[in-house]
Amino acid sequence: VEKLFALDIGTRSVVGIILEQRGEQFHVIDILAKEHKERAMVDGQIHNVLFVAQLIEEIKEELEKTHGTLTHVSVAAAGRALKTEQAVAKMSIASKSQFTEEDIHRLELQAVQLAQQQLVANRTDAKASHYYCVGYSVLYYRLDDDEIGSLLDQQGDVAEVEVIATFLPRVVVESLLAALKRANLQMDALTLAPIAAINVLIPPSMRRLNVALVDIGAGTSDI
């Protein structure tokens, strides 16, 4: 069974997790947390790449004693300075016999790109290259102006998706990449800690019930 390595890089501590995927589920088989020895992080932003890298390396080496060499990692980052935007993308599907998963994915990415453009347009000091998208969620699918649960295999005139997308400043992401590189790790995936938490705690069927998740950290709190 393939083992997955993940890190939660927080303001006060770094947590390393080893998981195994069995079918559709992930099982935590090891977990290790270490606190920063110095004030290396402030409000989720890495202020000392070297100190954070050393802590990541300590966790990595300790987990490697049991689980073998670790070269790739998925990361959950704190939400300092995150920006969120909502955007709507539309696509004419009148000539399509059926709407495929690839079509849905393309439409969602189009909406994310529009959200990034809105972010830049709303900030005079921003450039598109200064922000990375670290997650998005679909708020609504619509078919011919009517809300629908899924667009897959649907037929009609116009398909529409509304997303909420989350962006982090480039400096936050690149400091994470620099710390991982020093620890000889390659980042496979990046998300925000509250997005990771909501995926574990709140099933999709409950997310239309106006449920709020609050991630209270040492430096930032995210809703």
PDB file of C-alpha atoms in Angstrom:
ATOM      1  CA  VAL A   1       0.000   0.000   0.000  1.00  0.00           C
ATOM      2  CA  GLU A   2       1.373   3.402  -0.997  1.00  0.00           C
ATOM      3  CA  LYS A   3       2.160   5.720   1.909  1.00  0.00           C
ATOM      4  CA  LEU A   4       1.452   9.443   1.698  1.00  0.00           C
ATOM      5  CA  PHE A   5       3.353  12.123   3.618  1.00  0.00           C
ATOM      6  CA  ALA A   6       1.655  15.368   4.618  1.00  0.00           C
ATOM      7  CA  LEU A   7       2.708  18.410   6.653  1.00  0.00           C
ATOM      8  CA  ASP A   8       0.637  20.994   8.507  1.00  0.00           C
ATOM      9  CA  ILE A   9       2.982  23.979   8.750  1.00  0.00           C
ATOM     10  CA  GLY A  10       1.538  26.250  11.408  1.00  0.00           C
ATOM     11  CA  THR A  11       2.585  29.321  13.356  1.00  0.00           C
ATOM     12  CA  ARG A  12       3.380  27.455  16.570  1.00  0.00           C
ATOM     13  CA  SER A  13       4.213  23.954  15.349  1.00  0.00           C
ATOM     14  CA  VAL A  14       4.702  21.658  12.387  1.00  0.00           C
ATOM     15  CA  VAL A  15       2.811  18.350  12.236  1.00  0.00           C
ATOM     16  CA  GLY A  16       3.883  15.460  10.025  1.00  0.00           C
ATOM     17  CA  ILE A  17       1.406  12.732   9.092  1.00  0.00           C
ATOM     18  CA  ILE A  18       1.840   9.409   7.293  1.00  0.00           C
ATOM     19  CA  LEU A  19      -1.303   8.073   5.620  1.00  0.00           C
ATOM     20  CA  GLU A  20      -2.310   4.984   3.691  1.00  0.00           C
ATOM     21  CA  GLN A  21      -5.082   4.996   1.101  1.00  0.00           C
ATOM     22  CA  ARG A  22      -7.337   1.966   1.339  1.00  0.00           C
ATOM     23  CA  GLY A  23     -10.090   2.124  -1.206  1.00  0.00           C
ATOM     24  CA  GLU A  24     -11.815   5.495  -0.886  1.00  0.00           C
ATOM     25  CA  GLN A  25     -10.510   6.172   2.623  1.00  0.00           C
ATOM     26  CA  PHE A  26      -7.263   7.458   4.089  1.00  0.00           C
ATOM     27  CA  HIS A  27      -5.915   5.940   7.303  1.00  0.00           C
ATOM     28  CA  VAL A  28      -3.501   7.835   9.548  1.00  0.00           C
ATOM     29  CA  ILE A  29      -0.756   5.397  10.519  1.00  0.00           C
ATOM     30  CA  ASP A  30       1.721   7.823  12.119  1.00  0.00           C
ATOM     31  CA  ILE A  31       1.744  11.403  13.343  1.00  0.00           C
ATOM     32  CA  LEU A  32       4.509  13.597  14.764  1.00  0.00           C
ATOM     33  CA  ALA A  33       4.326  17.197  15.990  1.00  0.00           C
ATOM     34  CA  LYS A  34       7.179  19.522  16.885  1.00  0.00           C
ATOM     35  CA  GLU A  35       7.040  23.134  18.064  1.00  0.00           C
ATOM     36  CA  HIS A  36       9.170  25.858  16.510  1.00  0.00           C
ATOM     37  CA  LYS A  37      12.206  26.550  18.703  1.00  0.00           C
ATOM     38  CA  GLU A  38      12.407  30.158  17.548  1.00  0.00           C
ATOM     39  CA  ARG A  39       9.866  32.700  16.320  1.00  0.00           C
ATOM     40  CA  ALA A  40      10.306  31.340  12.804  1.00  0.00           C
ATOM     41  CA  MET A  41       6.655  31.852  11.786  1.00  0.00           C
ATOM     42  CA  VAL A  42       4.498  34.930  12.309  1.00  0.00           C
ATOM     43  CA  ASP A  43       0.780  34.650  11.534  1.00  0.00           C
ATOM     44  CA  GLY A  44       1.362  31.666   9.269  1.00  0.00           C
ATOM     45  CA  GLN A  45       4.077  33.394   7.240  1.00  0.00           C
ATOM     46  CA  ILE A  46       7.577  31.899   7.259  1.00  0.00           C
ATOM     47  CA  HIS A  47       9.981  34.558   8.548  1.00  0.00           C
ATOM     48  CA  ASN A  48      13.009  32.287   8.876  1.00  0.00           C
ATOM     49  CA  VAL A  49      13.170  29.679   6.117  1.00  0.00           C
ATOM     50  CA  LEU A  50      16.238  27.992   7.633  1.00  0.00           C
ATOM     51  CA  PHE A  51      14.634  27.381  11.061  1.00  0.00           C
ATOM     52  CA  VAL A  52      11.403  26.040   9.523  1.00  0.00           C
ATOM     53  CA  ALA A  53      13.365  23.822   7.126  1.00  0.00           C
ATOM     54  CA  GLN A  54      15.350  22.364  10.031  1.00  0.00           C
ATOM     55  CA  LEU A  55      12.150  21.491  11.889  1.00  0.00           C
ATOM     56  CA  ILE A  56      10.625  19.905   8.784  1.00  0.00           C
ATOM     57  CA  GLU A  57      13.822  17.899   8.309  1.00  0.00           C
ATOM     58  CA  GLU A  58      13.722  16.672  11.918  1.00  0.00           C
ATOM     59  CA  ILE A  59      10.144  15.429  11.460  1.00  0.00           C
ATOM     60  CA  LYS A  60      10.976  13.873   8.086  1.00  0.00           C
ATOM     61  CA  GLU A  61      14.042  12.020   9.398  1.00  0.00           C
ATOM     62  CA  GLU A  62      12.218  10.696  12.450  1.00  0.00           C
ATOM     63  CA  LEU A  63       9.319   9.390  10.339  1.00  0.00           C
ATOM     64  CA  GLU A  64      11.754   7.886   7.834  1.00  0.00           C
ATOM     65  CA  LYS A  65      13.131   5.579  10.553  1.00  0.00           C
ATOM     66  CA  THR A  66       9.817   3.720  10.486  1.00  0.00           C
ATOM     67  CA  HIS A  67       8.447   4.375   7.001  1.00  0.00           C
ATOM     68  CA  GLY A  68      11.473   4.599   4.711  1.00  0.00           C
ATOM     69  CA  THR A  69      12.659   7.444   2.506  1.00  0.00           C
ATOM     70  CA  LEU A  70      10.260  10.374   2.077  1.00  0.00           C
ATOM     71  CA  THR A  71      10.761  12.569  -0.970  1.00  0.00           C
ATOM     72  CA  HIS A  72       7.320  14.049  -1.719  1.00  0.00           C
ATOM     73  CA  VAL A  73       4.882  15.845   0.563  1.00  0.00           C
ATOM     74  CA  SER A  74       1.448  17.466   0.540  1.00  0.00           C
ATOM     75  CA  VAL A  75       1.183  20.652   2.573  1.00  0.00           C
ATOM     76  CA  ALA A  76      -1.565  22.435   4.473  1.00  0.00           C
ATOM     77  CA  ALA A  77      -0.630  26.079   4.996  1.00  0.00           C
ATOM     78  CA  ALA A  78      -1.984  28.726   7.351  1.00  0.00           C
ATOM     79  CA  GLY A  79      -4.302  31.304   5.842  1.00  0.00           C
ATOM     80  CA  ARG A  80      -2.353  34.490   6.436  1.00  0.00           C
ATOM     81  CA  ALA A  81      -3.153  37.158   3.851  1.00  0.00           C
ATOM     82  CA  LEU A  82      -5.449  34.874   1.881  1.00  0.00           C
ATOM     83  CA  LYS A  83      -7.804  36.456  -0.632  1.00  0.00           C
ATOM     84  CA  THR A  84     -11.120  34.998  -1.744  1.00  0.00           C
ATOM     85  CA  GLU A  85     -13.133  35.809  -4.844  1.00  0.00           C
ATOM     86  CA  GLN A  86     -16.368  34.465  -6.323  1.00  0.00           C
ATOM     87  CA  ALA A  87     -16.775  34.159 -10.067  1.00  0.00           C
ATOM     88  CA  VAL A  88     -19.208  32.719 -12.615  1.00  0.00           C
ATOM     89  CA  ALA A  89     -18.268  31.014 -15.879  1.00  0.00           C
ATOM     90  CA  LYS A  90     -20.712  30.049 -18.628  1.00  0.00           C
ATOM     91  CA  MET A  91     -20.423  27.704 -21.593  1.00  0.00           C
ATOM     92  CA  SER A  92     -22.744  27.101 -24.529  1.00  0.00           C
ATOM     93  CA  ILE A  93     -23.539  23.388 -24.718  1.00  0.00           C
ATOM     94  CA  ALA A  94     -26.301  23.437 -27.318  1.00  0.00           C
ATOM     95  CA  SER A  95     -24.104  21.601 -29.820  1.00  0.00           C
ATOM     96  CA  LYS A  96     -22.930  18.959 -27.307  1.00  0.00           C
ATOM     97  CA  SER A  97     -24.639  15.605 -27.090  1.00  0.00           C
ATOM     98  CA  GLN A  98     -23.572  15.244 -23.426  1.00  0.00           C
ATOM     99  CA  PHE A  99     -21.618  17.288 -20.877  1.00  0.00           C
ATOM    100  CA  THR A 100     -18.524  15.316 -19.805  1.00  0.00           C
ATOM    101  CA  GLU A 101     -16.318  15.396 -16.695  1.00  0.00           C
ATOM    102  CA  GLU A 102     -13.610  17.063 -18.787  1.00  0.00           C
ATOM    103  CA  ASP A 103     -16.109  19.768 -19.803  1.00  0.00           C
ATOM    104  CA  ILE A 104     -17.012  20.353 -16.154  1.00  0.00           C
ATOM    105  CA  HIS A 105     -13.347  20.591 -15.159  1.00  0.00           C
ATOM    106  CA  ARG A 106     -12.665  23.056 -17.983  1.00  0.00           C
ATOM    107  CA  LEU A 107     -15.627  25.210 -16.947  1.00  0.00           C
ATOM    108  CA  GLU A 108     -14.519  25.228 -13.287  1.00  0.00           C
ATOM    109  CA  LEU A 109     -10.967  26.258 -14.226  1.00  0.00           C
ATOM    110  CA  GLN A 110     -12.379  29.033 -16.392  1.00  0.00           C
ATOM    111  CA  ALA A 111     -14.298  30.319 -13.346  1.00  0.00           C
ATOM    112  CA  VAL A 112     -11.120  30.162 -11.201  1.00  0.00           C
ATOM    113  CA  GLN A 113      -9.226  32.175 -13.811  1.00  0.00           C
ATOM    114  CA  LEU A 114     -12.006  34.775 -13.812  1.00  0.00           C
ATOM    115  CA  ALA A 115     -11.779  34.935 -10.009  1.00  0.00           C
ATOM    116  CA  GLN A 116      -8.048  35.616 -10.267  1.00  0.00           C
ATOM    117  CA  GLN A 117      -8.679  38.355 -12.824  1.00  0.00           C
ATOM    118  CA  GLN A 118     -11.238  39.939 -10.464  1.00  0.00           C
ATOM    119  CA  LEU A 119      -8.736  39.810  -7.606  1.00  0.00           C
ATOM    120  CA  VAL A 120      -6.186  41.674  -9.698  1.00  0.00           C
ATOM    121  CA  ALA A 121      -8.751  44.188 -10.953  1.00  0.00           C
ATOM    122  CA  ASN A 122      -9.859  44.972  -7.389  1.00  0.00           C
ATOM    123  CA  ARG A 123      -6.316  45.603  -6.133  1.00  0.00           C
ATOM    124  CA  THR A 124      -4.306  48.344  -7.801  1.00  0.00           C
ATOM    125  CA  ASP A 125      -1.039  46.945  -6.382  1.00  0.00           C
ATOM    126  CA  ALA A 126      -1.675  43.381  -7.588  1.00  0.00           C
ATOM    127  CA  LYS A 127      -0.537  41.404 -10.584  1.00  0.00           C
ATOM    128  CA  ALA A 128      -1.943  38.030 -11.643  1.00  0.00           C
ATOM    129  CA  SER A 129       1.491  36.430 -11.192  1.00  0.00           C
ATOM    130  CA  HIS A 130       1.633  37.593  -7.553  1.00  0.00           C
ATOM    131  CA  TYR A 131      -1.056  35.166  -6.358  1.00  0.00           C
ATOM    132  CA  TYR A 132      -1.408  31.394  -6.394  1.00  0.00           C
ATOM    133  CA  CYS A 133      -4.771  29.632  -6.246  1.00  0.00           C
ATOM    134  CA  VAL A 134      -4.601  27.184  -3.328  1.00  0.00           C
ATOM    135  CA  GLY A 135      -8.154  25.888  -3.449  1.00  0.00           C
ATOM    136  CA  TYR A 136     -11.642  26.432  -4.783  1.00  0.00           C
ATOM    137  CA  SER A 137     -15.128  25.145  -4.141  1.00  0.00           C
ATOM    138  CA  VAL A 138     -18.138  25.009  -6.415  1.00  0.00           C
ATOM    139  CA  LEU A 139     -21.037  27.003  -4.986  1.00  0.00           C
ATOM    140  CA  TYR A 140     -23.585  26.231  -7.695  1.00  0.00           C
ATOM    141  CA  TYR A 141     -23.994  24.477 -11.006  1.00  0.00           C
ATOM    142  CA  ARG A 142     -26.734  25.844 -13.256  1.00  0.00           C
ATOM    143  CA  LEU A 143     -28.272  24.538 -16.456  1.00  0.00           C
ATOM    144  CA  ASP A 144     -30.272  27.067 -18.497  1.00  0.00           C
ATOM    145  CA  ASP A 145     -30.431  29.352 -15.407  1.00  0.00           C
ATOM    146  CA  ASP A 146     -31.808  26.626 -13.113  1.00  0.00           C
ATOM    147  CA  GLU A 147     -29.668  25.302 -10.249  1.00  0.00           C
ATOM    148  CA  ILE A 148     -28.735  21.643 -10.679  1.00  0.00           C
ATOM    149  CA  GLY A 149     -26.824  19.125  -8.582  1.00  0.00           C
ATOM    150  CA  SER A 150     -24.491  17.928 -11.358  1.00  0.00           C
ATOM    151  CA  LEU A 151     -23.818  18.870 -14.972  1.00  0.00           C
ATOM    152  CA  LEU A 152     -22.491  15.428 -15.882  1.00  0.00           C
ATOM    153  CA  ASP A 153     -24.260  13.967 -18.955  1.00  0.00           C
ATOM    154  CA  GLN A 154     -26.770  16.834 -18.957  1.00  0.00           C
ATOM    155  CA  GLN A 155     -28.114  18.452 -22.115  1.00  0.00           C
ATOM    156  CA  GLY A 156     -29.307  22.008 -22.610  1.00  0.00           C
ATOM    157  CA  ASP A 157     -28.258  25.389 -23.991  1.00  0.00           C
ATOM    158  CA  VAL A 158     -26.017  27.006 -21.348  1.00  0.00           C
ATOM    159  CA  ALA A 159     -24.019  25.417 -18.513  1.00  0.00           C
ATOM    160  CA  GLU A 160     -22.864  27.653 -15.690  1.00  0.00           C
ATOM    161  CA  VAL A 161     -20.693  27.258 -12.609  1.00  0.00           C
ATOM    162  CA  GLU A 162     -20.133  29.635  -9.696  1.00  0.00           C
ATOM    163  CA  VAL A 163     -17.017  29.104  -7.600  1.00  0.00           C
ATOM    164  CA  ILE A 164     -15.341  30.617  -4.583  1.00  0.00           C
ATOM    165  CA  ALA A 165     -11.573  30.546  -5.057  1.00  0.00           C
ATOM    166  CA  THR A 166      -8.840  31.138  -2.493  1.00  0.00           C
ATOM    167  CA  PHE A 167      -5.495  32.751  -3.317  1.00  0.00           C
ATOM    168  CA  LEU A 168      -2.271  33.213  -1.380  1.00  0.00           C
ATOM    169  CA  PRO A 169       0.401  35.825  -2.144  1.00  0.00           C
ATOM    170  CA  ARG A 170       3.345  34.417  -4.052  1.00  0.00           C
ATOM    171  CA  VAL A 171       5.777  35.295  -1.242  1.00  0.00           C
ATOM    172  CA  VAL A 172       3.896  33.001   1.188  1.00  0.00           C
ATOM    173  CA  VAL A 173       3.918  30.052  -1.229  1.00  0.00           C
ATOM    174  CA  GLU A 174       7.510  30.513  -2.339  1.00  0.00           C
ATOM    175  CA  SER A 175       8.818  30.657   1.235  1.00  0.00           C
ATOM    176  CA  LEU A 176       7.088  27.304   1.818  1.00  0.00           C
ATOM    177  CA  LEU A 177       8.722  25.876  -1.309  1.00  0.00           C
ATOM    178  CA  ALA A 178      12.124  27.159  -0.185  1.00  0.00           C
ATOM    179  CA  ALA A 179      11.788  25.504   3.247  1.00  0.00           C
ATOM    180  CA  LEU A 180      10.738  22.197   1.670  1.00  0.00           C
ATOM    181  CA  LYS A 181      13.600  22.316  -0.814  1.00  0.00           C
ATOM    182  CA  ARG A 182      16.104  22.755   2.033  1.00  0.00           C
ATOM    183  CA  ALA A 183      14.584  19.649   3.644  1.00  0.00           C
ATOM    184  CA  ASN A 184      14.959  17.741   0.339  1.00  0.00           C
ATOM    185  CA  LEU A 185      11.210  17.479  -0.179  1.00  0.00           C
ATOM    186  CA  GLN A 186       9.139  18.112  -3.297  1.00  0.00           C
ATOM    187  CA  MET A 187       5.649  19.528  -2.822  1.00  0.00           C
ATOM    188  CA  ASP A 188       2.977  17.407  -4.511  1.00  0.00           C
ATOM    189  CA  ALA A 189      -0.030  19.446  -3.374  1.00  0.00           C
ATOM    190  CA  LEU A 190      -0.852  22.600  -1.427  1.00  0.00           C
ATOM    191  CA  THR A 191      -4.040  23.517   0.375  1.00  0.00           C
ATOM    192  CA  LEU A 192      -5.084  25.681   3.303  1.00  0.00           C
ATOM    193  CA  ALA A 193      -5.459  24.179   6.763  1.00  0.00           C
ATOM    194  CA  PRO A 194      -9.176  25.139   7.065  1.00  0.00           C
ATOM    195  CA  ILE A 195      -9.928  23.608   3.641  1.00  0.00           C
ATOM    196  CA  ALA A 196      -8.219  20.394   4.745  1.00  0.00           C
ATOM    197  CA  ALA A 197     -10.217  20.472   7.989  1.00  0.00           C
ATOM    198  CA  ILE A 198     -13.582  20.990   6.322  1.00  0.00           C
ATOM    199  CA  ASN A 199     -12.940  18.082   3.947  1.00  0.00           C
ATOM    200  CA  VAL A 200     -12.438  15.811   6.965  1.00  0.00           C
ATOM    201  CA  LEU A 201     -15.103  17.161   9.309  1.00  0.00           C
ATOM    202  CA  ILE A 202     -18.033  18.267   7.172  1.00  0.00           C
ATOM    203  CA  PRO A 203     -19.335  15.934   4.434  1.00  0.00           C
ATOM    204  CA  PRO A 204     -20.497  17.556   1.163  1.00  0.00           C
ATOM    205  CA  SER A 205     -24.137  16.724   1.997  1.00  0.00           C
ATOM    206  CA  MET A 206     -23.982  19.094   5.001  1.00  0.00           C
ATOM    207  CA  ARG A 207     -22.339  22.030   3.269  1.00  0.00           C
ATOM    208  CA  ARG A 208     -25.592  23.649   2.146  1.00  0.00           C
ATOM    209  CA  LEU A 209     -26.835  23.922   5.734  1.00  0.00           C
ATOM    210  CA  ASN A 210     -25.037  27.193   6.565  1.00  0.00           C
ATOM    211  CA  VAL A 211     -22.433  25.410   8.671  1.00  0.00           C
ATOM    212  CA  ALA A 212     -19.369  27.454   9.663  1.00  0.00           C
ATOM    213  CA  LEU A 213     -15.992  25.894  10.366  1.00  0.00           C
ATOM    214  CA  VAL A 214     -13.602  27.997  12.435  1.00  0.00           C
ATOM    215  CA  ASP A 215      -9.913  27.062  12.431  1.00  0.00           C
ATOM    216  CA  ILE A 216      -8.355  28.764  15.465  1.00  0.00           C
ATOM    217  CA  GLY A 217      -4.587  28.705  15.177  1.00  0.00           C
ATOM    218  CA  ALA A 218      -1.693  30.245  17.055  1.00  0.00           C
ATOM    219  CA  GLY A 219      -1.367  33.122  14.596  1.00  0.00           C
ATOM    220  CA  THR A 220      -4.499  33.207  12.487  1.00  0.00           C
ATOM    221  CA  SER A 221      -8.132  32.200  12.718  1.00  0.00           C
ATOM    222  CA  ASP A 222      -9.941  31.256   9.528  1.00  0.00           C
ATOM    223  CA  ILE A 223     -13.697  30.900   8.993  1.00  0.00           C
TER     224      ILE A 223
END
